[in-house]
Amino acid sequence: MARSVGGGWWRSRKTLVGLGLGQLVSLLVTATGFASSELSRRGINVPTAQSLLNYVLLGVVYGSILLYRRKSLQMKWYYYLVLALVDVEANYLVVKAYQYTSLTSVMLLDCWAIPAVIFLTWMFLKTNYRFRKYSGVAICVSGLVLVVFSDVHAGDRAGGTSPVKGDILVIAGATLYAISNVSEEFLVKVGDRVELMGMLGLFGAIISACQISIFERNEIKSIQWSVGAVVPFIGFAVAMFMFYSLVPILLKISGSTMLNLSLLTSDMWAILIRLFAYHEKVDWMYYVAFGAVAIGLVIYSGDSNSDDGRRGQVAEATDVEGKLPDDEEAAVHPKCQGAASSGIRKFDDGNGPYHALSNEELS
């Protein structure tokens, strides 16, 4: 009995910590969106350069830890190279979208990562989902359709020069986030988080630098640097670095349900910023779309509530024994038992911004 009570107290404490971390991650996602939107408003359109500093920070901080350990890599280096390429281009597409559409649209359309992750895990890992999860995704997608339709209907009032083009860029970026996160979750489970962050930072910085030298040299030279330009530029990188660093911790503490519901509130913060900071009008369809996305994510995540109590034990067993979780959300088909050699595993969290590292089932 005493052990049961202690376990209940520990789970309650972990829930509170998860709630706090979840809102911090949500605010970080919103901060990256706000910084990108502000840079775009100032005519600074260098999406790859924005992400470069984040990768440099990841490489320096986590790479230093790797060098201090003096251990060989647990995974093949080319897995991290491919992951970094996908992650860089995902960030590029989403940041580029701020030139064409509104902050609110970008935040809501990030939810496309959820059905994308489900499709990838169903296709490659043979993961089966219950009808309730498909229902939640369907409702969520209906909200995405409303966002696009709202931008078509609102035109210039949507807060961008070409809202539909921006929406397409966000959906493409969210799809790449899903691919990145599926591989990333696998590497975290079978490998090492510090190694993942360090190598992602190293290759991400190299790829970003090459891309900048080819596509963004003239744009960088033409920038009139000022305090108003430097602050959001650096703020974006710092927020992204914190997002990439915190998401794996949140996943270990609270699992995908808490992450998804936490990231959902980033849409609320985005709407508040658009209303009070930019003094822009928000089309009424945004509120309907947000409601649909919220309901869809609650239905989808609610199906996992019964598994939350054992997620912590599964995570601990994974760390100690190197085994994969065996619940419905992370079930691996027998044919995929050798996936450790191919760098692919089911990721039920879809997450960027933050995200970051995040964006597993990003809302």
Coordinates of N, CA, C and O in Angstrom, one line a residue, residues 6-113:
G6 N 3.1 6.0 -2.7 CA 4.3 6.7 -3.1 C 4.3 6.8 -4.6 O 4.7 7.9 -5.2
G7 N 3.9 5.7 -5.3 CA 3.9 5.8 -6.8 C 2.9 6.8 -7.3 O 3.1 7.5 -8.3
G8 N 1.7 6.8 -6.6 CA 0.7 7.8 -7.0 C 1.2 9.2 -6.8 O 1.0 10.1 -7.6
W9 N 1.9 9.5 -5.7 CA 2.5 10.8 -5.4 C 3.5 11.2 -6.5 O 3.5 12.3 -7.0
W10 N 4.3 10.2 -6.9 CA 5.4 10.4 -7.9 C 4.7 10.8 -9.2 O 5.2 11.7 -9.9
R11 N 3.7 10.0 -9.6 CA 3.0 10.3 -10.8 C 2.4 11.7 -10.8 O 2.4 12.4 -11.9
S12 N 1.8 12.1 -9.7 CA 1.2 13.4 -9.6 C 2.3 14.5 -9.8 O 2.1 15.5 -10.4
R13 N 3.4 14.3 -9.1 CA 4.5 15.2 -9.2 C 5.0 15.3 -10.7 O 5.3 16.4 -11.2
K14 N 5.1 14.1 -11.3 CA 5.6 14.1 -12.7 C 4.6 14.8 -13.6 O 4.9 15.5 -14.6
T15 N 3.3 14.7 -13.3 CA 2.2 15.4 -14.1 C 2.4 16.9 -14.0 O 2.3 17.6 -15.0
L16 N 2.6 17.4 -12.8 CA 2.8 18.8 -12.6 C 4.1 19.3 -13.3 O 4.0 20.4 -14.0
V17 N 5.2 18.6 -13.2 CA 6.4 18.9 -13.9 C 6.1 18.9 -15.4 O 6.6 19.8 -16.2
G18 N 5.4 17.9 -15.9 CA 5.1 17.8 -17.3 C 4.2 19.0 -17.8 O 4.4 19.5 -18.9
L19 N 3.3 19.4 -16.9 CA 2.4 20.5 -17.3 C 3.3 21.8 -17.4 O 3.1 22.6 -18.4
G20 N 4.2 22.0 -16.5 CA 5.0 23.2 -16.5 C 6.0 23.2 -17.8 O 6.1 24.1 -18.5
L21 N 6.6 22.0 -18.0 CA 7.5 21.9 -19.2 C 6.7 22.0 -20.5 O 7.2 22.6 -21.4
G22 N 5.5 21.5 -20.5 CA 4.6 21.5 -21.7 C 4.3 23.0 -22.1 O 4.4 23.3 -23.2
Q23 N 4.0 23.8 -21.1 CA 3.7 25.2 -21.4 C 4.9 25.9 -21.8 O 4.8 26.9 -22.6
L24 N 6.0 25.6 -21.2 CA 7.3 26.2 -21.6 C 7.6 25.9 -23.0 O 8.0 26.8 -23.8
V25 N 7.5 24.7 -23.4 CA 7.7 24.2 -24.8 C 6.8 24.9 -25.7 O 7.1 25.4 -26.8
S26 N 5.5 25.0 -25.3 CA 4.5 25.7 -26.1 C 4.8 27.2 -26.3 O 4.7 27.7 -27.4
L27 N 5.3 27.8 -25.3 CA 5.7 29.2 -25.4 C 6.9 29.4 -26.3 O 7.0 30.4 -27.1
L28 N 7.8 28.4 -26.3 CA 9.0 28.4 -27.1 C 8.6 28.3 -28.6 O 9.2 29.0 -29.5
V29 N 7.6 27.4 -28.9 CA 7.1 27.3 -30.2 C 6.5 28.6 -30.7 O 6.8 29.1 -31.8
T30 N 5.7 29.2 -29.9 CA 5.1 30.5 -30.2 C 6.2 31.6 -30.4 O 6.1 32.5 -31.3
A31 N 7.2 31.6 -29.6 CA 8.3 32.6 -29.7 C 9.0 32.4 -31.0 O 9.4 33.5 -31.6
T32 N 9.3 31.2 -31.5 CA 10.0 31.1 -32.8 C 9.1 31.6 -33.9 O 9.6 32.2 -34.8
G33 N 7.8 31.4 -33.8 CA 6.8 31.9 -34.8 C 6.8 33.4 -34.7 O 6.8 34.1 -35.8
F34 N 6.7 34.0 -33.5 CA 6.7 35.4 -33.4 C 8.0 36.1 -34.0 O 7.9 37.1 -34.7
A35 N 9.1 35.5 -33.7 CA 10.4 36.0 -34.2 C 10.5 35.9 -35.7 O 10.9 36.9 -36.4
S36 N 10.1 34.8 -36.3 CA 10.1 34.7 -37.7 C 9.1 35.7 -38.4 O 9.4 36.3 -39.4
S37 N 7.9 35.8 -37.8 CA 7.0 36.8 -38.3 C 7.5 38.2 -38.3 O 7.3 39.0 -39.2
E38 N 8.2 38.5 -37.2 CA 8.7 39.9 -37.0 C 9.8 40.1 -38.0 O 9.9 41.2 -38.6
L39 N 10.7 39.2 -38.2 CA 11.8 39.3 -39.2 C 11.2 39.5 -40.6 O 11.7 40.3 -41.4
S40 N 10.1 38.7 -40.9 CA 9.5 38.8 -42.2 C 8.9 40.2 -42.4 O 9.0 40.8 -43.5
R41 N 8.3 40.8 -41.4 CA 7.7 42.1 -41.4 C 8.8 43.2 -41.7 O 8.5 44.2 -42.3
R42 N 10.0 42.9 -41.3 CA 11.1 43.8 -41.5 C 11.8 43.6 -42.8 O 12.8 44.3 -43.0
G43 N 11.3 42.7 -43.6 CA 11.9 42.4 -44.9 C 13.1 41.5 -44.8 O 13.9 41.4 -45.8
I44 N 13.4 40.9 -43.7 CA 14.5 39.9 -43.5 C 14.0 38.5 -43.8 O 13.3 37.9 -43.0
N45 N 14.4 38.0 -45.0 CA 13.9 36.7 -45.4 C 15.1 35.8 -45.7 O 15.5 35.6 -46.8
V46 N 15.6 35.3 -44.6 CA 16.8 34.3 -44.7 C 16.5 33.1 -43.8 O 17.1 33.0 -42.7
P47 N 15.5 32.3 -44.2 CA 15.1 31.2 -43.3 C 16.2 30.2 -42.9 O 16.2 29.7 -41.8
T48 N 17.1 29.9 -43.8 CA 18.2 29.0 -43.5 C 19.2 29.6 -42.5 O 19.6 29.0 -41.5
A49 N 19.5 30.9 -42.7 CA 20.4 31.6 -41.7 C 19.8 31.7 -40.3 O 20.5 31.6 -39.3
Q50 N 18.4 31.8 -40.3 CA 17.8 31.8 -38.9 C 18.1 30.5 -38.2 O 18.3 30.6 -36.9
S51 N 18.1 29.4 -38.8 CA 18.2 28.1 -38.2 C 19.7 27.8 -37.9 O 20.0 26.9 -37.1
L52 N 20.6 28.4 -38.7 CA 22.0 28.1 -38.5 C 22.6 28.3 -37.1 O 23.2 27.3 -36.6
L53 N 22.2 29.4 -36.5 CA 22.7 29.6 -35.1 C 22.2 28.5 -34.1 O 23.0 28.1 -33.2
N54 N 21.0 28.1 -34.4 CA 20.5 27.0 -33.5 C 21.3 25.7 -33.6 O 21.7 25.1 -32.6
Y55 N 21.6 25.3 -34.9 CA 22.4 24.1 -35.1 C 23.8 24.3 -34.5 O 24.4 23.3 -34.0
V56 N 24.4 25.5 -34.7 CA 25.7 25.8 -34.1 C 25.7 25.6 -32.6 O 26.6 25.0 -32.0
L57 N 24.6 26.1 -31.9 CA 24.5 26.0 -30.5 C 24.4 24.5 -30.1 O 25.0 24.0 -29.1
L58 N 23.6 23.7 -30.8 CA 23.4 22.3 -30.5 C 24.8 21.6 -30.7 O 25.2 20.8 -29.9
G59 N 25.5 21.9 -31.8 CA 26.8 21.3 -32.0 C 27.8 21.6 -31.0 O 28.5 20.7 -30.5
V60 N 27.9 22.9 -30.6 CA 28.9 23.3 -29.6 C 28.6 22.7 -28.2 O 29.5 22.1 -27.6
V61 N 27.3 22.8 -27.8 CA 27.0 22.4 -26.4 C 27.0 20.9 -26.3 O 27.8 20.3 -25.4
Y62 N 26.3 20.2 -27.1 CA 26.2 18.7 -27.0 C 27.4 18.1 -27.6 O 27.8 17.0 -27.2
G63 N 28.0 18.7 -28.6 CA 29.3 18.2 -29.2 C 30.4 18.2 -28.2 O 31.2 17.3 -28.2
S64 N 30.5 19.2 -27.4 CA 31.5 19.3 -26.3 C 31.3 18.2 -25.3 O 32.3 17.6 -24.9
I65 N 30.1 17.8 -25.0 CA 29.8 16.7 -24.1 C 30.3 15.4 -24.7 O 30.9 14.5 -24.0
L66 N 30.0 15.2 -26.0 CA 30.5 14.0 -26.7 C 32.0 13.9 -26.7 O 32.5 12.8 -26.5
L67 N 32.7 15.0 -27.0 CA 34.1 15.0 -27.0 C 34.7 14.7 -25.6 O 35.7 13.9 -25.4
Y68 N 34.0 15.2 -24.5 CA 34.5 14.9 -23.2 C 34.3 13.4 -22.8 O 35.1 12.9 -22.1
R69 N 33.2 12.8 -23.3 CA 33.0 11.4 -23.1 C 34.1 10.5 -23.7 O 34.4 9.4 -23.2
R70 N 34.5 10.9 -24.9 CA 35.5 10.1 -25.7 C 35.0 8.7 -26.0 O 35.7 7.7 -25.8
K71 N 33.8 8.6 -26.4 CA 33.2 7.3 -26.8 C 32.8 7.3 -28.2 O 32.6 8.4 -28.8
S72 N 32.9 6.1 -28.8 CA 32.5 6.0 -30.2 C 31.0 6.2 -30.4 O 30.2 6.0 -29.4
L73 N 30.5 6.6 -31.6 CA 29.1 6.8 -31.8 C 28.3 5.5 -31.8 O 28.8 4.4 -32.2
Q74 N 27.2 5.5 -31.2 CA 26.3 4.4 -31.1 C 25.6 4.1 -32.4 O 25.2 2.9 -32.6
M75 N 25.4 5.1 -33.2 CA 24.7 4.9 -34.5 C 25.6 5.4 -35.6 O 26.5 6.1 -35.4
K76 N 25.3 4.9 -36.8 CA 26.1 5.3 -38.0 C 26.0 6.8 -38.2 O 24.9 7.3 -38.1
W77 N 27.1 7.4 -38.6 CA 27.1 8.9 -38.8 C 26.1 9.3 -39.9 O 25.6 10.4 -39.9
Y78 N 26.0 8.5 -40.9 CA 25.2 8.9 -42.1 C 23.7 9.0 -41.8 O 22.9 9.6 -42.5
Y79 N 23.2 8.3 -40.7 CA 21.9 8.4 -40.2 C 21.6 9.9 -39.8 O 20.6 10.5 -40.1
Y80 N 22.6 10.4 -39.0 CA 22.5 11.8 -38.6 C 22.5 12.8 -39.7 O 21.9 13.8 -39.7
L81 N 23.3 12.4 -40.7 CA 23.4 13.3 -41.9 C 22.1 13.4 -42.6 O 21.7 14.6 -42.9
V82 N 21.4 12.3 -42.8 CA 20.1 12.3 -43.5 C 19.1 13.0 -42.7 O 18.3 13.8 -43.1
L83 N 19.1 12.7 -41.4 CA 18.2 13.4 -40.4 C 18.4 14.9 -40.4 O 17.4 15.7 -40.5
A84 N 19.6 15.3 -40.4 CA 19.9 16.8 -40.4 C 19.4 17.4 -41.7 O 18.9 18.5 -41.7
L85 N 19.6 16.8 -42.8 CA 19.1 17.3 -44.1 C 17.6 17.5 -44.1 O 17.1 18.6 -44.5
V86 N 16.9 16.5 -43.6 CA 15.4 16.6 -43.6 C 15.0 17.7 -42.6 O 14.1 18.5 -42.9
D87 N 15.7 17.8 -41.5 CA 15.3 18.8 -40.4 C 15.6 20.2 -40.9 O 14.8 21.1 -40.7
V88 N 16.7 20.4 -41.6 CA 17.1 21.7 -42.1 C 16.0 22.2 -43.1 O 15.6 23.3 -43.1
E89 N 15.6 21.3 -44.0 CA 14.7 21.7 -45.0 C 13.3 21.9 -44.4 O 12.5 22.7 -44.9
A90 N 13.0 21.1 -43.4 CA 11.7 21.3 -42.7 C 11.6 22.7 -42.1 O 10.6 23.5 -42.2
N91 N 12.7 23.1 -41.4 CA 12.7 24.4 -40.8 C 12.7 25.5 -41.9 O 12.1 26.5 -41.7
Y92 N 13.4 25.3 -43.0 CA 13.4 26.2 -44.1 C 12.0 26.5 -44.6 O 11.6 27.7 -44.8
L93 N 11.3 25.4 -44.9 CA 10.0 25.6 -45.5 C 9.0 26.3 -44.5 O 8.2 27.2 -45.0
V94 N 9.0 25.9 -43.3 CA 8.1 26.6 -42.3 C 8.5 28.0 -42.1 O 7.6 28.9 -42.1
V95 N 9.7 28.3 -41.9 CA 10.2 29.7 -41.7 C 9.9 30.5 -43.0 O 9.4 31.7 -42.9
K96 N 10.1 29.9 -44.2 CA 9.8 30.6 -45.4 C 8.3 31.0 -45.5 O 7.9 32.0 -46.1
A97 N 7.4 30.1 -45.0 CA 6.0 30.3 -45.1 C 5.6 31.6 -44.4 O 4.5 32.2 -44.8
Y98 N 6.3 32.1 -43.4 CA 5.9 33.4 -42.7 C 6.0 34.6 -43.7 O 5.4 35.6 -43.4
Q99 N 6.7 34.4 -44.8 CA 6.7 35.5 -45.8 C 5.4 35.6 -46.6 O 5.1 36.7 -47.2
Y100 N 4.6 34.5 -46.5 CA 3.4 34.5 -47.4 C 2.1 34.4 -46.6 O 1.0 34.8 -47.1
T101 N 2.1 33.8 -45.4 CA 0.9 33.6 -44.7 C 1.0 34.1 -43.3 O 2.1 34.6 -42.8
S102 N 0.0 34.0 -42.5 CA -0.1 34.6 -41.1 C 0.5 33.6 -40.1 O 0.6 32.4 -40.3
L103 N 0.9 34.2 -39.0 CA 1.4 33.4 -37.9 C 0.4 32.4 -37.4 O 0.7 31.2 -37.1
T104 N -0.9 32.8 -37.4 CA -1.9 31.9 -36.9 C -2.1 30.7 -37.8 O -2.2 29.5 -37.4
S105 N -2.0 30.9 -39.1 CA -2.1 29.8 -40.1 C -1.0 28.8 -39.9 O -1.2 27.6 -40.0
V106 N 0.2 29.3 -39.8 CA 1.4 28.5 -39.6 C 1.3 27.6 -38.4 O 1.5 26.4 -38.4
M107 N 0.8 28.2 -37.3 CA 0.7 27.4 -36.0 C -0.3 26.3 -36.1 O -0.1 25.2 -35.7
L108 N -1.5 26.6 -36.8 CA -2.5 25.6 -36.9 C -2.2 24.5 -37.9 O -2.4 23.4 -37.7
L109 N -1.6 24.9 -39.0 CA -1.3 24.0 -40.1 C -0.2 23.0 -39.7 O 0.0 22.0 -40.3
D110 N 0.6 23.3 -38.6 CA 1.6 22.4 -38.1 C 0.9 21.1 -37.7 O 1.6 20.0 -37.6
C111 N -0.4 21.1 -37.4 CA -1.1 19.9 -37.0 C -1.0 18.8 -38.1 O -1.3 17.6 -37.8
W112 N -0.7 19.2 -39.3 CA -0.6 18.2 -40.4 C 0.4 17.1 -40.1 O 0.4 16.0 -40.6
A113 N 1.4 17.4 -39.2 CA 2.4 16.4 -38.8 C 1.7 15.2 -38.2 O 2.3 14.1 -38.3

